[in-house]
PDB file of C-alpha atoms in Angstrom:
ATOM      1  CA  MET A   9     -15.109   6.249  -4.749  1.00 51.00           C
ATOM      2  CA  SER A  10     -15.917   7.191  -1.179  1.00 59.00           C
ATOM      3  CA  LYS A  11     -13.110   7.777   1.274  1.00 57.00           C
ATOM      4  CA  PRO A  12     -11.923   4.541   2.929  1.00 61.00           C
ATOM      5  CA  GLU A  13     -12.178   4.376   6.686  1.00 89.00           C
ATOM      6  CA  THR A  14      -8.924   2.478   7.218  1.00 95.00           C
ATOM      7  CA  VAL A  15      -5.862   2.221   4.995  1.00 96.00           C
ATOM      8  CA  TRP A  16      -2.988  -0.126   5.739  1.00 97.00           C
ATOM      9  CA  ILE A  17       0.505   0.898   4.681  1.00 96.00           C
ATOM     10  CA  VAL A  18       3.427  -1.478   4.138  1.00 96.00           C
ATOM     11  CA  ASP A  19       6.883  -0.148   3.337  1.00 95.00           C
ATOM     12  CA  ASP A  20      10.290  -1.118   4.718  1.00 94.00           C
ATOM     13  CA  ASP A  21      11.232   2.584   4.868  1.00 93.00           C
ATOM     14  CA  LYS A  22      10.020   4.015   8.181  1.00 95.00           C
ATOM     15  CA  SER A  23      10.130   7.603   6.892  1.00 93.00           C
ATOM     16  CA  ILE A  24       7.860   6.762   3.939  1.00 91.00           C
ATOM     17  CA  ARG A  25       5.393   5.030   6.266  1.00 94.00           C
ATOM     18  CA  TRP A  26       5.405   8.121   8.480  1.00 94.00           C
ATOM     19  CA  VAL A  27       4.812  10.570   5.608  1.00 93.00           C
ATOM     20  CA  VAL A  28       2.019   8.456   4.104  1.00 94.00           C
ATOM     21  CA  GLU A  29       0.408   7.923   7.494  1.00 95.00           C
ATOM     22  CA  LYS A  30       0.459  11.642   8.363  1.00 94.00           C
ATOM     23  CA  ALA A  31      -0.958  12.635   4.959  1.00 93.00           C
ATOM     24  CA  LEU A  32      -3.838  10.179   5.292  1.00 94.00           C
ATOM     25  CA  GLN A  33      -4.543  11.076   8.910  1.00 93.00           C
ATOM     26  CA  LYS A  34      -4.683  14.740   7.893  1.00 93.00           C
ATOM     27  CA  ALA A  35      -7.470  13.677   5.509  1.00 91.00           C
ATOM     28  CA  ASP A  36      -9.288  11.922   8.407  1.00 92.00           C
ATOM     29  CA  ILE A  37      -8.354   8.449   7.186  1.00 93.00           C
ATOM     30  CA  ASN A  38      -7.407   5.878   9.819  1.00 95.00           C
ATOM     31  CA  THR A  39      -4.142   4.072   9.200  1.00 96.00           C
ATOM     32  CA  ARG A  40      -2.171   1.065  10.323  1.00 96.00           C
ATOM     33  CA  ASN A  41       1.368   0.511   9.134  1.00 95.00           C
ATOM     34  CA  PHE A  42       3.692  -2.442   8.710  1.00 97.00           C
ATOM     35  CA  ALA A  43       7.422  -2.732   7.995  1.00 96.00           C
ATOM     36  CA  ILE A  44       7.121  -6.098   6.263  1.00 95.00           C
ATOM     37  CA  ALA A  45       4.478  -7.698   4.069  1.00 95.00           C
ATOM     38  CA  LYS A  46       4.241 -10.903   6.120  1.00 95.00           C
ATOM     39  CA  ASP A  47       3.043  -8.938   9.162  1.00 95.00           C
ATOM     40  CA  LEU A  48       0.311  -7.363   7.066  1.00 94.00           C
ATOM     41  CA  LEU A  49      -0.835 -10.738   5.755  1.00 93.00           C
ATOM     42  CA  ASP A  50      -0.876 -12.098   9.327  1.00 95.00           C
ATOM     43  CA  ALA A  51      -2.992  -9.125  10.439  1.00 95.00           C
ATOM     44  CA  LEU A  52      -5.620 -10.021   7.818  1.00 93.00           C
ATOM     45  CA  ASN A  53      -6.607 -12.925  10.075  1.00 91.00           C
ATOM     46  CA  ASP A  54      -8.049 -10.426  12.564  1.00 92.00           C
ATOM     47  CA  ASP A  55      -9.001  -7.357  10.548  1.00 93.00           C
ATOM     48  CA  THR A  56      -9.489  -6.069   6.991  1.00 93.00           C
ATOM     49  CA  PRO A  57      -8.561  -2.621   5.672  1.00 96.00           C
ATOM     50  CA  ASP A  58     -10.655  -0.622   3.254  1.00 94.00           C
ATOM     51  CA  ALA A  59      -7.559  -0.067   1.090  1.00 95.00           C
ATOM     52  CA  LEU A  60      -3.849  -0.866   1.068  1.00 95.00           C
ATOM     53  CA  ILE A  61      -0.734   1.027   0.044  1.00 95.00           C
ATOM     54  CA  THR A  62       2.393  -1.042  -0.547  1.00 94.00           C
ATOM     55  CA  ASP A  63       5.923  -0.454  -1.691  1.00 92.00           C
ATOM     56  CA  ILE A  64       7.073  -2.723  -4.507  1.00 90.00           C
ATOM     57  CA  ARG A  65      10.673  -3.332  -3.432  1.00 89.00           C
ATOM     58  CA  MET A  66      10.952  -4.659   0.109  1.00 90.00           C
ATOM     59  CA  PRO A  67      13.138  -7.306   1.728  1.00 91.00           C
ATOM     60  CA  GLY A  68      11.513 -10.692   2.112  1.00 91.00           C
ATOM     61  CA  MET A  69       8.164 -10.603   0.349  1.00 91.00           C
ATOM     62  CA  ASP A  70       8.029  -7.781  -2.189  1.00 91.00           C
ATOM     63  CA  GLY A  71       4.955  -5.762  -3.071  1.00 91.00           C
ATOM     64  CA  MET A  72       4.152  -7.720  -6.227  1.00 92.00           C
ATOM     65  CA  VAL A  73       4.016 -11.012  -4.324  1.00 93.00           C
ATOM     66  CA  LEU A  74       1.976  -9.322  -1.592  1.00 94.00           C
ATOM     67  CA  LEU A  75      -0.450  -8.055  -4.251  1.00 94.00           C
ATOM     68  CA  GLU A  76      -0.847 -11.558  -5.687  1.00 93.00           C
ATOM     69  CA  ARG A  77      -1.460 -13.099  -2.257  1.00 93.00           C
ATOM     70  CA  LEU A  78      -3.848 -10.356  -1.238  1.00 93.00           C
ATOM     71  CA  LYS A  79      -5.894 -10.811  -4.415  1.00 91.00           C
ATOM     72  CA  GLU A  80      -6.180 -14.526  -3.572  1.00 92.00           C
ATOM     73  CA  VAL A  81      -7.562 -13.964  -0.054  1.00 89.00           C
ATOM     74  CA  GLN A  82      -9.171 -10.483  -0.222  1.00 90.00           C
ATOM     75  CA  PRO A  83      -9.675  -9.601  -3.901  1.00 92.00           C
ATOM     76  CA  SER A  84     -11.962  -6.638  -3.213  1.00 93.00           C
ATOM     77  CA  ILE A  85      -9.361  -4.564  -1.302  1.00 94.00           C
ATOM     78  CA  PRO A  86      -8.038  -1.738  -3.513  1.00 95.00           C
ATOM     79  CA  VAL A  87      -4.226  -1.685  -3.622  1.00 95.00           C
ATOM     80  CA  ILE A  88      -2.070   1.325  -4.499  1.00 94.00           C
ATOM     81  CA  MET A  89       1.512   0.398  -5.392  1.00 92.00           C
ATOM     82  CA  ILE A  90       4.315   2.878  -4.640  1.00 90.00           C
ATOM     83  CA  THR A  91       7.960   2.641  -5.654  1.00 84.00           C
ATOM     84  CA  GLY A  92      11.172   4.557  -5.926  1.00 79.00           C
ATOM     85  CA  TYR A  93      12.100   2.409  -8.934  1.00 76.00           C
ATOM     86  CA  ALA A  94       9.244   3.208 -11.272  1.00 67.00           C
ATOM     87  CA  THR A  95       9.282   1.754 -14.732  1.00 75.00           C
ATOM     88  CA  ILE A  96       6.523   1.354 -17.275  1.00 76.00           C
ATOM     89  CA  ASP A  97       6.951  -2.423 -17.042  1.00 80.00           C
ATOM     90  CA  ALA A  98       6.488  -2.367 -13.255  1.00 80.00           C
ATOM     91  CA  ALA A  99       3.374  -0.213 -13.555  1.00 79.00           C
ATOM     92  CA  VAL A 100       1.886  -2.471 -16.231  1.00 80.00           C
ATOM     93  CA  GLU A 101       2.670  -5.597 -14.196  1.00 82.00           C
ATOM     94  CA  ALA A 102       1.128  -4.104 -11.045  1.00 85.00           C
ATOM     95  CA  MET A 103      -2.051  -3.121 -12.856  1.00 84.00           C
ATOM     96  CA  ARG A 104      -2.247  -6.511 -14.594  1.00 87.00           C
ATOM     97  CA  LYS A 105      -2.006  -8.225 -11.198  1.00 87.00           C
ATOM     98  CA  GLY A 106      -4.878  -6.161  -9.836  1.00 86.00           C
ATOM     99  CA  ALA A 107      -3.433  -2.950  -8.415  1.00 90.00           C
ATOM    100  CA  SER A 108      -5.859  -0.047  -8.356  1.00 90.00           C
ATOM    101  CA  ASP A 109      -3.163   2.553  -8.947  1.00 91.00           C
ATOM    102  CA  PHE A 110       0.595   3.114  -9.118  1.00 88.00           C
ATOM    103  CA  LEU A 111       2.696   6.030  -7.838  1.00 88.00           C
ATOM    104  CA  ALA A 112       6.405   6.760  -8.245  1.00 86.00           C
ATOM    105  CA  LYS A 113       8.335   8.093  -5.243  1.00 84.00           C
ATOM    106  CA  PRO A 114       8.719  10.852  -4.425  1.00 84.00           C
ATOM    107  CA  PHE A 115       5.109  11.877  -4.782  1.00 85.00           C
ATOM    108  CA  PRO A 116       3.187  14.765  -3.263  1.00 87.00           C
ATOM    109  CA  PRO A 117       1.276  13.456  -0.224  1.00 84.00           C
ATOM    110  CA  GLU A 118      -1.830  15.204  -1.554  1.00 86.00           C
ATOM    111  CA  GLU A 119      -1.686  13.120  -4.729  1.00 89.00           C
ATOM    112  CA  LEU A 120      -1.679   9.910  -2.702  1.00 88.00           C
ATOM    113  CA  THR A 121      -4.542  11.125  -0.535  1.00 89.00           C
ATOM    114  CA  LEU A 122      -6.530  11.978  -3.659  1.00 87.00           C
ATOM    115  CA  LYS A 123      -5.951   8.489  -5.105  1.00 88.00           C
ATOM    116  CA  VAL A 124      -7.014   6.846  -1.848  1.00 86.00           C
TER     117      VAL A 124
END
């Protein structure tokens, strides 16, 4: 897979968004980040990322619901799910719903960049 030009990041934890954004920018990948899933879905009206990274557990709309909605409106966007509450069931569910990959926090930023 060639390197995406733009990756959107959604996570309610500002520090995670910062770390992910810096790791991707270091790899010459453009980023845009969001604190809540609804803002990301709203942004899809004006732009489309090449890939998306989302946390699973977030207030309001969680990452699994975001994944389902994204696959309805933009099914070709690869989605990498990240979580601090990794379980085999969560990983299986994410992949079944169309996630491209799944990472448990904490993860080395280089591993995420490689997956993107």
